[in-house]
Every structure is written in structure tokens, then in C-alpha cells.
Amino acid sequence: MTVTFDDILAAQKRIAGQVDRTPVRYSRRLSQLTGAEVWVKFDNLHFTGSFKERGALNRLLQLTPDERKRGVVAASAGNHAQALAYHGARLGVPVTIVMPEGTPFVKADGTRAHGATVVIKGLDFTGSTEEAHRLRDTEGYVFVSAFDDEGIIAGQGVCGIEFMEDAPDLDVLIVPIGGGGLIAGTAIAAKAIKPSIRIFGVEAAMYPSYTARREGRPPVCSGQTIAEGIAIKAVGEIPFALVDPLIEDVLVVGEADFETGVSYLATLEKTVAEGAGAGGLAALLAYPDKFRGLKVGIELTGGNIDARMLAVVLNRELVREKKMIVYRILGDDRPGMLSKMSAVIGGAGGNIIDVVHNRLALDVPAKGAEFDIMVETRGEAHAEEIRRGLEEAGYALRMG
């Protein structure tokens, strides 16, 4: 099996006018932050919120009349599901989606809203795929892989064409890897247009399946990653064979960098990214020396993140930057103690967000109390200034 640049050009023509052509924009803020010249492709702006629409529509348009009538089934954590559901409804193709337990509500609800039947089955993508195969065999559906399919890969390759048309001077493309469909199609297209371009993949440290495959060892994959869109235990056979000769390196990134990527895209670029969608920026943050001074394109693959999780990530970033900090203070349990502490914090310009009294901890004297005071600060230096002020006022504390 193979996918050529001609296949990608045919897919581009096939889906034209039915899928948004998302923008590629230069980011001054991210460039200043990373030391590279950063260009972002905003695939979170697709109607269903991710890059998956190109491949899903291309594959659905290649179904025979009989296959359209029977309908399709797929396993997906959400983005492939929503893309199939939306375009399936447009084309009159019944769609059934098997999602793993723990899939973000926004993705499951979005899939149902487009008219698909959603089945929650399996602890992870592997378990969901097994159930999708069972439904294929028992119900007669056509199985459409999220990545291990030539039609899907060709459709995703349109991303590479658009990227190179809009930013032809790029030195590097950084693309998240789950099953490998996006990076395979994108690399084939980008290399056909500009052979000198360097392609880097990004994987979550909890699910380094591509890296393991490259190194010839069994993948060790487990855990709840914020980048659930690329939490795949086994890269696809077709995309791996196609893209492995084209990739310069695969960068394994930890959870903190994915979280910081989501936060920076929200606060600096004013755009919403899911964990996997922030993978390109996460790689830039984790490996700055690899890309400093280069023209780098990052593929923001999607923005389907639960509002609650986005709020958690943004608050956690404030904690990392010490713009939100807890001072734990041991003091006497008597009237006026809290007001005196508050006066010190307020006098130093800190904003008290929350206060918790703990009188039952056994390492606290019976006539004492432990105060956890959450304070908003301007950053690490300001947090240290407040700490010194509290200590100078005679309070014993530690920073949480």
C-alpha cells in the first residue's frame, strides 16, 4: 500500500469547498518566547474543531454506493469521530463511533450532536478498536481507521500542501503523532513541494509508540495524558511505512510541556488548543536548542478540550509561574490573627483568593491553627517578596 503526492492532490480536489482552508499565521509572541520564527496552522478552526475533517471526508467520498448504505464504524477518542459524524450526516452515511472510557465529554457530546451513534467501550483506544471490529463483522459496517487507511492519509496530506503554500520559507514542520496518519500525509506533501524541509514528530511521554517502533522494542504506554488525542499504543502500519524515511526525529514530550503549550496558546495566541493540539509548541518548549533561529511551522491539530480541563490547565500554569501560590502559616488561634496576616499580604500587593483554617492537624498545637492562604501575585519575585514580609512579621511558614 502507498500514498503518493498525486493521491494527495486528488484528495485536495475531491474535498475542495467542503472543508475549511485554515490559516497559517506568523506568531511574534511565540517567536519571542522560543527563539525560533514560529508559524502556526490553526486547524482548531475547522467546524468540528480539528484537522480530522480532511481525511474523514476524503475517505467517505471514496465509499461505493453499497458501502454508503451500510454505514461506517470507527474507534476514536473524539476528533476523528466528530469529523466522520459531521460529514457522514452531510452525505447521508450512517456513522457509529466506539469511544474509550474517559473520553472528554465535549468530544462525545459533539459526536452525538452530529447524528452519530456513540458506543462507550474499552479502557483505551485499543479496546475501542476491538469493539469497532466486532461491530464491523456482526453488523456489516465499513471500518474506517482514524489513521491506518490510505484515503485518510491522503486527505490529511492536504494539510501539508496548505502549509507550504502559505509559508513556503519554512525550514521545519513539527507534527504530533498518534497513529501517524497526519504526519504521514503532511510529510509526503511537504517533501514533494520542498524536499529540503525537515519533519519532526511529537509524542506524549506516556504513549511513545512511534519511538518504540523505530527503536525495535515493545511500546510501554499507560496513564491518563492530557494529550489523549495522540494516546495510541501502536502506530499504524501504513503510515509508519510511508513516513519513517521522511522524519528526522521524534520528540517525546512530558505532561508539563503539553499543559504549558495549551496555556501559552490561550494566553499569547488567544486560541484554544487541546492537549495533543499543543504538541508542536510543547516540543518547541521542551527542545528549544533544536529550533532556535529556524523558521518553524507547528500544526495546531485541534481545540476540543473540556472547559473544566482548560480551566484546570490555566490555573496549574499560574501555579508553575508562582502567580498563584499558597502560604501555609502556623499561628495562634485567636481573634485578629487572620486580619494581621492579610494586612501584611495586602500591604505587599498580594491578592488573597482563598483561606483555609486547619485546627485538627495533630502536628498543630491545640491552641493554634494552620492557615492556608492562596494568594495571587505578579510572579516569582513578587511571591518571594510577600514571603519575606510574612517572615519579617514573625510568621513561620512554608510556600505550597
mmCIF file of C-alpha atoms in Angstrom:
data_model
loop_
_atom_site.group_PDB
_atom_site.id
_atom_site.type_symbol
_atom_site.label_atom_id
_atom_site.label_comp_id
_atom_site.label_asym_id
_atom_site.label_seq_id
_atom_site.Cartn_x
_atom_site.Cartn_y
_atom_site.Cartn_z
ATOM 1 C CA MET A 1 0.000 0.000 0.000
ATOM 2 C CA THR A 2 1.175 3.515 -0.739
ATOM 3 C CA VAL A 3 0.077 7.116 -0.832
ATOM 4 C CA THR A 4 1.645 9.461 -3.373
ATOM 5 C CA PHE A 5 1.635 13.216 -3.809
ATOM 6 C CA ASP A 6 -0.761 12.702 -6.727
ATOM 7 C CA ASP A 7 -3.169 10.948 -4.327
ATOM 8 C CA ILE A 8 -2.997 13.962 -2.019
ATOM 9 C CA LEU A 9 -3.598 16.372 -4.900
ATOM 10 C CA ALA A 10 -6.634 14.272 -5.903
ATOM 11 C CA ALA A 11 -7.893 14.400 -2.311
ATOM 12 C CA GLN A 12 -7.454 18.174 -2.281
ATOM 13 C CA LYS A 13 -9.601 18.460 -5.395
ATOM 14 C CA ARG A 14 -12.166 15.965 -4.048
ATOM 15 C CA ILE A 15 -12.799 17.809 -0.772
ATOM 16 C CA ALA A 16 -12.458 21.356 -2.121
ATOM 17 C CA GLY A 17 -15.239 23.656 -0.940
ATOM 18 C CA GLN A 18 -16.452 21.196 1.697
ATOM 19 C CA VAL A 19 -13.694 21.664 4.305
ATOM 20 C CA ASP A 20 -12.367 24.996 5.585
ATOM 21 C CA ARG A 21 -8.918 26.088 4.438
ATOM 22 C CA THR A 22 -7.460 27.003 7.803
ATOM 23 C CA PRO A 23 -4.981 29.886 8.151
ATOM 24 C CA VAL A 24 -1.227 29.751 8.712
ATOM 25 C CA ARG A 25 -0.025 32.772 10.687
ATOM 26 C CA TYR A 26 3.309 34.048 11.959
ATOM 27 C CA SER A 27 3.361 34.381 15.741
ATOM 28 C CA ARG A 28 5.507 37.203 17.090
ATOM 29 C CA ARG A 29 4.773 36.233 20.684
ATOM 30 C CA LEU A 30 5.688 32.561 20.307
ATOM 31 C CA SER A 31 8.757 33.521 18.286
ATOM 32 C CA GLN A 32 9.945 35.815 21.072
ATOM 33 C CA LEU A 33 9.255 33.090 23.610
ATOM 34 C CA THR A 34 11.087 30.249 21.833
ATOM 35 C CA GLY A 35 13.827 31.942 19.814
ATOM 36 C CA ALA A 36 12.531 30.390 16.581
ATOM 37 C CA GLU A 37 10.434 32.028 13.861
ATOM 38 C CA VAL A 38 7.145 30.303 14.599
ATOM 39 C CA TRP A 39 4.280 29.832 12.159
ATOM 40 C CA VAL A 40 1.066 28.205 13.391
ATOM 41 C CA LYS A 41 -1.531 26.372 11.298
ATOM 42 C CA PHE A 42 -4.814 26.812 13.111
ATOM 43 C CA ASP A 43 -6.591 23.523 12.401
ATOM 44 C CA ASN A 44 -8.604 24.077 15.581
ATOM 45 C CA LEU A 45 -10.695 26.429 13.423
ATOM 46 C CA HIS A 46 -12.304 23.622 11.419
ATOM 47 C CA PHE A 47 -16.044 23.312 12.004
ATOM 48 C CA THR A 48 -15.583 20.179 14.129
ATOM 49 C CA GLY A 49 -12.525 21.644 15.848
ATOM 50 C CA SER A 50 -9.702 19.528 14.425
ATOM 51 C CA PHE A 51 -7.658 18.543 11.359
ATOM 52 C CA LYS A 52 -9.524 15.241 11.025
ATOM 53 C CA GLU A 53 -12.135 16.592 8.611
ATOM 54 C CA ARG A 54 -9.901 16.398 5.539
ATOM 55 C CA GLY A 55 -9.175 12.690 5.899
ATOM 56 C CA ALA A 56 -12.674 11.735 7.022
ATOM 57 C CA LEU A 57 -14.378 13.477 4.121
ATOM 58 C CA ASN A 58 -11.909 12.140 1.570
ATOM 59 C CA ARG A 59 -12.497 8.586 2.792
ATOM 60 C CA LEU A 60 -16.292 8.919 2.874
ATOM 61 C CA LEU A 61 -16.325 10.271 -0.682
ATOM 62 C CA GLN A 62 -14.482 7.134 -1.823
ATOM 63 C CA LEU A 63 -17.158 4.742 -0.498
ATOM 64 C CA THR A 64 -19.183 2.754 -3.019
ATOM 65 C CA PRO A 65 -22.982 3.237 -3.085
ATOM 66 C CA ASP A 66 -23.421 -0.076 -1.247
ATOM 67 C CA GLU A 67 -20.887 0.910 1.419
ATOM 68 C CA ARG A 68 -22.619 4.257 1.943
ATOM 69 C CA LYS A 69 -25.874 2.450 2.561
ATOM 70 C CA ARG A 70 -24.319 0.015 5.074
ATOM 71 C CA GLY A 71 -22.646 2.810 7.014
ATOM 72 C CA VAL A 72 -19.275 3.108 8.698
ATOM 73 C CA VAL A 73 -17.857 2.339 12.128
ATOM 74 C CA ALA A 74 -14.728 3.750 13.739
ATOM 75 C CA ALA A 75 -12.855 3.836 17.016
ATOM 76 C CA SER A 76 -11.950 7.324 18.140
ATOM 77 C CA ALA A 77 -11.230 9.426 21.218
ATOM 78 C CA GLY A 78 -13.281 12.160 19.592
ATOM 79 C CA ASN A 79 -11.838 14.187 16.720
ATOM 80 C CA HIS A 80 -12.000 11.501 14.023
ATOM 81 C CA ALA A 81 -15.429 10.662 15.420
ATOM 82 C CA GLN A 82 -16.774 14.189 15.068
ATOM 83 C CA ALA A 83 -15.352 14.572 11.574
ATOM 84 C CA LEU A 84 -16.911 11.300 10.383
ATOM 85 C CA ALA A 85 -20.211 12.102 12.107
ATOM 86 C CA TYR A 86 -20.468 15.582 10.613
ATOM 87 C CA HIS A 87 -19.569 14.670 7.043
ATOM 88 C CA GLY A 88 -21.434 11.363 7.265
ATOM 89 C CA ALA A 89 -24.596 13.280 8.129
ATOM 90 C CA ARG A 90 -23.991 15.664 5.222
ATOM 91 C CA LEU A 91 -23.561 12.759 2.807
ATOM 92 C CA GLY A 92 -26.304 10.541 4.234
ATOM 93 C CA VAL A 93 -23.884 7.871 5.512
ATOM 94 C CA PRO A 94 -24.802 6.272 8.888
ATOM 95 C CA VAL A 95 -21.931 6.535 11.376
ATOM 96 C CA THR A 96 -21.257 4.503 14.537
ATOM 97 C CA ILE A 97 -18.393 5.517 16.790
ATOM 98 C CA VAL A 98 -16.786 3.476 19.580
ATOM 99 C CA MET A 99 -15.101 5.696 22.178
ATOM 100 C CA PRO A 100 -12.890 4.622 25.093
ATOM 101 C CA GLU A 101 -13.974 5.227 28.652
ATOM 102 C CA GLY A 102 -12.802 8.611 29.877
ATOM 103 C CA THR A 103 -13.191 10.374 26.530
ATOM 104 C CA PRO A 104 -13.725 14.109 27.187
ATOM 105 C CA PHE A 105 -17.417 14.998 27.337
ATOM 106 C CA VAL A 106 -17.005 17.738 24.747
ATOM 107 C CA LYS A 107 -15.894 15.169 22.167
ATOM 108 C CA ALA A 108 -18.578 12.566 22.947
ATOM 109 C CA ASP A 109 -21.332 15.182 23.051
ATOM 110 C CA GLY A 110 -20.091 16.805 19.858
ATOM 111 C CA THR A 111 -20.163 13.452 18.061
ATOM 112 C CA ARG A 112 -23.726 12.743 19.141
ATOM 113 C CA ALA A 113 -24.778 16.244 18.141
ATOM 114 C CA HIS A 114 -23.745 15.476 14.561
ATOM 115 C CA GLY A 115 -26.077 12.480 14.496
ATOM 116 C CA ALA A 116 -23.715 9.562 15.056
ATOM 117 C CA THR A 117 -24.396 6.591 17.312
ATOM 118 C CA VAL A 118 -21.841 6.600 20.145
ATOM 119 C CA VAL A 119 -20.787 3.409 21.935
ATOM 120 C CA ILE A 120 -18.548 3.760 25.016
ATOM 121 C CA LYS A 121 -16.426 0.631 25.184
ATOM 122 C CA GLY A 122 -12.825 -0.151 26.091
ATOM 123 C CA LEU A 123 -10.371 1.228 28.605
ATOM 124 C CA ASP A 124 -8.295 2.750 25.806
ATOM 125 C CA PHE A 125 -8.117 3.132 22.032
ATOM 126 C CA THR A 126 -7.068 -0.496 21.601
ATOM 127 C CA GLY A 127 -10.151 -1.761 23.416
ATOM 128 C CA SER A 128 -12.408 0.551 21.409
ATOM 129 C CA THR A 129 -10.861 -0.666 18.156
ATOM 130 C CA GLU A 130 -11.589 -4.276 19.100
ATOM 131 C CA GLU A 131 -15.250 -3.386 19.658
ATOM 132 C CA ALA A 132 -15.397 -1.473 16.355
ATOM 133 C CA HIS A 133 -14.019 -4.519 14.545
ATOM 134 C CA ARG A 134 -16.665 -6.671 16.232
ATOM 135 C CA LEU A 135 -19.406 -4.325 15.022
ATOM 136 C CA ARG A 136 -17.921 -4.373 11.528
ATOM 137 C CA ASP A 137 -18.077 -8.169 11.486
ATOM 138 C CA THR A 138 -21.542 -8.527 13.041
ATOM 139 C CA GLU A 139 -23.371 -5.511 11.594
ATOM 140 C CA GLY A 140 -21.745 -5.222 8.183
ATOM 141 C CA TYR A 141 -20.369 -1.714 8.686
ATOM 142 C CA VAL A 142 -17.308 -0.444 6.820
ATOM 143 C CA PHE A 143 -14.465 0.099 9.285
ATOM 144 C CA VAL A 144 -12.720 3.447 8.816
ATOM 145 C CA SER A 145 -9.463 3.682 10.739
ATOM 146 C CA ALA A 146 -8.529 7.046 12.175
ATOM 147 C CA PHE A 147 -5.059 6.726 10.620
ATOM 148 C CA ASP A 148 -4.268 3.288 9.124
ATOM 149 C CA ASP A 149 -6.062 3.947 5.842
ATOM 150 C CA GLU A 150 -4.777 5.278 2.523
ATOM 151 C CA GLY A 151 -7.810 7.513 1.964
ATOM 152 C CA ILE A 152 -7.465 9.026 5.410
ATOM 153 C CA ILE A 153 -3.726 9.654 4.943
ATOM 154 C CA ALA A 154 -4.227 11.245 1.521
ATOM 155 C CA GLY A 155 -6.860 13.575 2.940
ATOM 156 C CA GLN A 156 -4.644 14.589 5.859
ATOM 157 C CA GLY A 157 -1.863 15.328 3.391
ATOM 158 C CA VAL A 158 -3.814 18.352 2.167
ATOM 159 C CA CYS A 159 -2.642 19.979 5.414
ATOM 160 C CA GLY A 160 0.927 19.787 4.103
ATOM 161 C CA ILE A 161 0.002 21.417 0.799
ATOM 162 C CA GLU A 162 -1.752 24.296 2.553
ATOM 163 C CA PHE A 163 1.137 24.748 4.978
ATOM 164 C CA MET A 164 3.736 25.011 2.218
ATOM 165 C CA GLU A 165 1.589 27.288 0.071
ATOM 166 C CA ASP A 166 1.068 29.721 2.948
ATOM 167 C CA ALA A 167 4.583 29.574 4.463
ATOM 168 C CA PRO A 168 6.957 28.413 1.711
ATOM 169 C CA ASP A 169 10.120 29.559 3.511
ATOM 170 C CA LEU A 170 9.745 27.145 6.448
ATOM 171 C CA ASP A 171 12.791 25.111 7.486
ATOM 172 C CA VAL A 172 10.924 22.728 9.795
ATOM 173 C CA LEU A 173 7.466 21.246 10.335
ATOM 174 C CA ILE A 174 6.535 19.826 13.762
ATOM 175 C CA VAL A 175 3.533 17.489 13.741
ATOM 176 C CA PRO A 176 2.011 15.491 16.628
ATOM 177 C CA ILE A 177 1.955 11.703 16.186
ATOM 178 C CA GLY A 178 -0.788 9.413 17.392
ATOM 179 C CA GLY A 179 -1.453 6.713 14.834
ATOM 180 C CA GLY A 180 0.638 8.557 12.264
ATOM 181 C CA GLY A 181 -1.925 9.471 9.595
ATOM 182 C CA LEU A 182 -1.444 13.238 9.805
ATOM 183 C CA ILE A 183 2.337 13.259 9.867
ATOM 184 C CA ALA A 184 2.479 10.718 7.022
ATOM 185 C CA GLY A 185 0.248 12.698 4.685
ATOM 186 C CA THR A 186 1.730 16.049 5.686
ATOM 187 C CA ALA A 187 5.326 14.849 5.258
ATOM 188 C CA ILE A 188 4.648 13.323 1.833
ATOM 189 C CA ALA A 189 3.078 16.552 0.594
ATOM 190 C CA ALA A 190 5.591 18.926 2.188
ATOM 191 C CA LYS A 191 8.602 16.935 0.957
ATOM 192 C CA ALA A 192 7.161 16.779 -2.576
ATOM 193 C CA ILE A 193 6.837 20.571 -2.618
ATOM 194 C CA LYS A 194 10.064 21.356 -0.729
ATOM 195 C CA PRO A 195 12.448 18.374 -0.438
ATOM 196 C CA SER A 196 14.747 20.230 1.989
ATOM 197 C CA ILE A 197 12.105 20.718 4.677
ATOM 198 C CA ARG A 198 12.803 18.881 7.937
ATOM 199 C CA ILE A 199 9.981 16.917 9.574
ATOM 200 C CA PHE A 200 9.772 16.319 13.336
ATOM 201 C CA GLY A 201 7.146 14.300 15.143
ATOM 202 C CA VAL A 202 5.876 14.798 18.690
ATOM 203 C CA GLU A 203 4.728 12.074 21.085
ATOM 204 C CA ALA A 204 3.420 12.112 24.634
ATOM 205 C CA ALA A 205 5.877 10.558 27.091
ATOM 206 C CA MET A 206 3.091 8.300 28.370
ATOM 207 C CA TYR A 207 2.450 6.919 24.849
ATOM 208 C CA PRO A 208 5.756 6.801 22.905
ATOM 209 C CA SER A 209 4.572 4.098 20.495
ATOM 210 C CA TYR A 210 6.246 5.532 17.375
ATOM 211 C CA THR A 211 9.580 5.933 19.145
ATOM 212 C CA ALA A 212 9.386 2.353 20.413
ATOM 213 C CA ARG A 213 8.579 1.077 16.928
ATOM 214 C CA ARG A 214 11.526 2.986 15.491
ATOM 215 C CA GLU A 215 13.844 1.511 18.106
ATOM 216 C CA GLY A 216 12.525 -2.025 17.614
ATOM 217 C CA ARG A 217 11.199 -2.508 21.132
ATOM 218 C CA PRO A 218 7.718 -3.073 22.569
ATOM 219 C CA PRO A 219 5.975 0.193 23.481
ATOM 220 C CA VAL A 220 5.324 0.903 27.153
ATOM 221 C CA CYS A 221 2.164 3.001 27.133
ATOM 222 C CA SER A 222 -0.166 3.796 30.020
ATOM 223 C CA GLY A 223 -1.687 6.592 32.031
ATOM 224 C CA GLN A 224 -4.117 9.454 31.636
ATOM 225 C CA THR A 225 -2.412 12.031 29.443
ATOM 226 C CA ILE A 226 -3.822 15.456 28.645
ATOM 227 C CA ALA A 227 -2.852 14.649 25.042
ATOM 228 C CA GLU A 228 -5.467 11.914 24.728
ATOM 229 C CA GLY A 229 -5.811 12.615 21.003
ATOM 230 C CA ILE A 230 -2.376 11.030 20.427
ATOM 231 C CA ALA A 231 -2.573 8.402 23.192
ATOM 232 C CA ILE A 232 -2.147 5.464 20.807
ATOM 233 C CA LYS A 233 -0.421 2.241 21.875
ATOM 234 C CA ALA A 234 0.547 1.165 18.363
ATOM 235 C CA VAL A 235 1.325 3.423 15.399
ATOM 236 C CA GLY A 236 -0.441 2.435 12.160
ATOM 237 C CA GLU A 237 1.310 0.040 9.815
ATOM 238 C CA ILE A 238 0.591 2.067 6.672
ATOM 239 C CA PRO A 239 1.595 5.499 7.999
ATOM 240 C CA PHE A 240 4.728 4.152 9.680
ATOM 241 C CA ALA A 241 5.962 2.548 6.462
ATOM 242 C CA LEU A 242 5.248 5.722 4.495
ATOM 243 C CA VAL A 243 6.643 8.352 6.819
ATOM 244 C CA ASP A 244 9.519 6.783 8.730
ATOM 245 C CA PRO A 245 12.067 7.552 5.970
ATOM 246 C CA LEU A 246 10.848 11.174 5.909
ATOM 247 C CA ILE A 247 11.046 12.010 9.617
ATOM 248 C CA GLU A 248 14.250 13.474 11.016
ATOM 249 C CA ASP A 249 13.383 12.870 14.666
ATOM 250 C CA VAL A 250 10.502 12.165 17.036
ATOM 251 C CA LEU A 251 10.435 14.312 20.172
ATOM 252 C CA VAL A 252 8.960 12.787 23.330
ATOM 253 C CA VAL A 253 7.302 15.442 25.496
ATOM 254 C CA GLY A 254 6.146 15.359 29.115
ATOM 255 C CA GLU A 255 2.801 16.406 30.535
ATOM 256 C CA ALA A 256 4.003 19.728 31.939
ATOM 257 C CA ASP A 257 5.092 20.938 28.489
ATOM 258 C CA PHE A 258 1.752 19.923 26.935
ATOM 259 C CA GLU A 259 -0.031 21.879 29.680
ATOM 260 C CA THR A 260 2.200 24.899 29.198
ATOM 261 C CA GLY A 261 1.596 24.724 25.451
ATOM 262 C CA VAL A 262 -2.171 24.792 25.965
ATOM 263 C CA SER A 263 -1.802 27.717 28.356
ATOM 264 C CA TYR A 264 0.503 29.776 26.110
ATOM 265 C CA LEU A 265 -1.720 29.266 23.075
ATOM 266 C CA ALA A 266 -4.655 30.551 25.132
ATOM 267 C CA THR A 267 -2.880 33.484 26.753
ATOM 268 C CA LEU A 268 -0.459 34.519 23.995
ATOM 269 C CA GLU A 269 -2.233 33.461 20.802
ATOM 270 C CA LYS A 270 -5.763 33.867 22.183
ATOM 271 C CA THR A 271 -6.766 30.492 20.771
ATOM 272 C CA VAL A 272 -7.988 27.245 22.351
ATOM 273 C CA ALA A 273 -5.926 24.079 21.900
ATOM 274 C CA GLU A 274 -6.476 20.607 23.285
ATOM 275 C CA GLY A 275 -3.504 18.764 24.740
ATOM 276 C CA ALA A 276 -2.463 16.995 21.547
ATOM 277 C CA GLY A 277 -3.138 20.158 19.559
ATOM 278 C CA ALA A 278 -0.484 21.965 21.581
ATOM 279 C CA GLY A 279 2.090 19.257 20.853
ATOM 280 C CA GLY A 280 4.112 21.310 18.374
ATOM 281 C CA LEU A 281 4.524 24.187 20.799
ATOM 282 C CA ALA A 282 5.222 21.730 23.631
ATOM 283 C CA ALA A 283 8.112 20.316 21.601
ATOM 284 C CA LEU A 284 9.497 23.810 20.987
ATOM 285 C CA LEU A 285 9.369 24.484 24.721
ATOM 286 C CA ALA A 286 10.969 21.150 25.623
ATOM 287 C CA TYR A 287 13.736 21.232 22.966
ATOM 288 C CA PRO A 288 14.456 24.938 22.314
ATOM 289 C CA ASP A 289 18.055 24.424 21.183
ATOM 290 C CA LYS A 290 16.969 22.243 18.252
ATOM 291 C CA PHE A 291 14.979 25.023 16.628
ATOM 292 C CA ARG A 292 16.451 28.348 17.731
ATOM 293 C CA GLY A 293 16.868 30.649 14.733
ATOM 294 C CA LEU A 294 14.926 28.388 12.362
ATOM 295 C CA LYS A 295 11.629 29.034 10.574
ATOM 296 C CA VAL A 296 9.333 26.508 12.238
ATOM 297 C CA GLY A 297 5.770 25.530 11.374
ATOM 298 C CA ILE A 298 3.681 23.945 14.124
ATOM 299 C CA GLU A 299 0.450 22.137 13.385
ATOM 300 C CA LEU A 300 -2.192 23.085 15.966
ATOM 301 C CA THR A 301 -4.216 19.942 15.362
ATOM 302 C CA GLY A 302 -7.354 20.658 17.378
ATOM 303 C CA GLY A 303 -9.142 22.627 20.053
ATOM 304 C CA ASN A 304 -11.615 20.154 21.529
ATOM 305 C CA ILE A 305 -10.826 20.415 25.223
ATOM 306 C CA ASP A 306 -13.354 20.327 28.063
ATOM 307 C CA ALA A 307 -13.926 23.749 29.607
ATOM 308 C CA ARG A 308 -13.189 22.308 33.059
ATOM 309 C CA MET A 309 -9.887 20.825 31.906
ATOM 310 C CA LEU A 310 -8.918 24.079 30.202
ATOM 311 C CA ALA A 311 -9.608 25.927 33.460
ATOM 312 C CA VAL A 312 -7.503 23.387 35.391
ATOM 313 C CA VAL A 313 -4.600 23.734 32.955
ATOM 314 C CA LEU A 314 -4.664 27.539 33.050
ATOM 315 C CA ASN A 315 -4.717 27.566 36.857
ATOM 316 C CA ARG A 316 -1.910 24.998 37.045
ATOM 317 C CA GLU A 317 0.206 27.233 34.822
ATOM 318 C CA LEU A 318 -0.394 30.130 37.205
ATOM 319 C CA VAL A 319 0.926 27.884 39.989
ATOM 320 C CA ARG A 320 4.013 26.951 37.918
ATOM 321 C CA GLU A 321 4.749 30.620 37.323
ATOM 322 C CA LYS A 322 4.106 31.383 41.024
ATOM 323 C CA LYS A 323 1.401 33.803 40.014
ATOM 324 C CA MET A 324 -0.869 31.804 42.288
ATOM 325 C CA ILE A 325 0.703 30.460 45.473
ATOM 326 C CA VAL A 326 -0.298 29.049 48.856
ATOM 327 C CA TYR A 327 1.397 30.269 52.026
ATOM 328 C CA ARG A 328 0.958 27.801 54.902
ATOM 329 C CA ILE A 329 1.269 29.632 58.191
ATOM 330 C CA LEU A 330 1.252 28.222 61.729
ATOM 331 C CA GLY A 331 -0.177 30.718 64.202
ATOM 332 C CA ASP A 332 -2.216 31.225 67.348
ATOM 333 C CA ASP A 333 -5.930 30.562 67.152
ATOM 334 C CA ARG A 334 -7.111 33.888 68.491
ATOM 335 C CA PRO A 335 -9.132 36.849 67.189
ATOM 336 C CA GLY A 336 -7.333 39.166 64.797
ATOM 337 C CA MET A 337 -4.665 36.718 63.582
ATOM 338 C CA LEU A 338 -6.062 36.438 60.052
ATOM 339 C CA SER A 339 -6.506 40.190 59.693
ATOM 340 C CA LYS A 340 -2.869 40.766 60.656
ATOM 341 C CA MET A 341 -1.638 38.225 58.090
ATOM 342 C CA SER A 342 -3.929 39.744 55.487
ATOM 343 C CA ALA A 343 -2.549 43.195 56.215
ATOM 344 C CA VAL A 344 0.991 42.003 55.523
ATOM 345 C CA ILE A 345 -0.021 40.279 52.269
ATOM 346 C CA GLY A 346 -2.171 43.167 51.108
ATOM 347 C CA GLY A 347 0.488 45.701 52.023
ATOM 348 C CA ALA A 348 2.907 43.858 49.711
ATOM 349 C CA GLY A 349 0.388 43.962 46.863
ATOM 350 C CA GLY A 350 -0.814 40.336 47.056
ATOM 351 C CA ASN A 351 -4.460 39.478 46.326
ATOM 352 C CA ILE A 352 -5.935 36.841 48.654
ATOM 353 C CA ILE A 353 -8.008 34.310 46.701
ATOM 354 C CA ASP A 354 -8.880 31.768 49.397
ATOM 355 C CA VAL A 355 -8.222 30.964 53.060
ATOM 356 C CA VAL A 356 -8.477 27.575 54.780
ATOM 357 C CA HIS A 357 -8.169 27.086 58.567
ATOM 358 C CA ASN A 358 -6.961 23.732 59.855
ATOM 359 C CA ARG A 359 -7.404 23.252 63.588
ATOM 360 C CA LEU A 360 -7.440 19.427 63.639
ATOM 361 C CA ALA A 361 -3.972 18.582 62.328
ATOM 362 C CA LEU A 362 -2.163 16.729 65.121
ATOM 363 C CA ASP A 363 1.136 18.496 64.440
ATOM 364 C CA VAL A 364 -0.576 21.822 65.237
ATOM 365 C CA PRO A 365 -0.880 22.863 68.914
ATOM 366 C CA ALA A 366 -4.378 22.589 70.393
ATOM 367 C CA LYS A 367 -4.461 26.359 70.883
ATOM 368 C CA GLY A 368 -3.050 27.015 67.431
ATOM 369 C CA ALA A 369 -4.246 26.874 63.837
ATOM 370 C CA GLU A 370 -2.763 26.280 60.435
ATOM 371 C CA PHE A 371 -3.720 28.807 57.768
ATOM 372 C CA ASP A 372 -3.501 28.007 54.058
ATOM 373 C CA ILE A 373 -3.736 31.354 52.284
ATOM 374 C CA MET A 374 -3.930 31.272 48.474
ATOM 375 C CA VAL A 375 -2.554 34.493 47.006
ATOM 376 C CA GLU A 376 -2.448 35.921 43.501
ATOM 377 C CA THR A 377 0.933 37.516 42.740
ATOM 378 C CA ARG A 378 2.733 39.146 39.827
ATOM 379 C CA GLY A 379 5.190 36.274 39.574
ATOM 380 C CA GLU A 380 8.070 34.544 41.334
ATOM 381 C CA ALA A 381 9.880 37.698 42.524
ATOM 382 C CA HIS A 382 6.662 39.152 43.945
ATOM 383 C CA ALA A 383 5.818 35.842 45.651
ATOM 384 C CA GLU A 384 9.246 35.890 47.314
ATOM 385 C CA GLU A 385 8.711 39.493 48.421
ATOM 386 C CA ILE A 386 5.460 38.521 50.150
ATOM 387 C CA ARG A 387 7.127 35.516 51.807
ATOM 388 C CA ARG A 388 9.881 37.728 53.221
ATOM 389 C CA GLY A 389 7.289 40.195 54.501
ATOM 390 C CA LEU A 390 5.419 37.459 56.367
ATOM 391 C CA GLU A 391 8.616 36.092 57.902
ATOM 392 C CA GLU A 392 9.738 39.559 58.954
ATOM 393 C CA ALA A 393 6.366 39.971 60.648
ATOM 394 C CA GLY A 394 7.161 36.898 62.735
ATOM 395 C CA TYR A 395 5.153 34.215 60.965
ATOM 396 C CA ALA A 396 6.590 30.726 60.432
ATOM 397 C CA LEU A 397 5.517 29.478 57.018
ATOM 398 C CA ARG A 398 6.238 27.392 54.016
ATOM 399 C CA MET A 399 5.126 28.025 50.453
ATOM 400 C CA GLY A 400 2.737 25.497 48.905
#
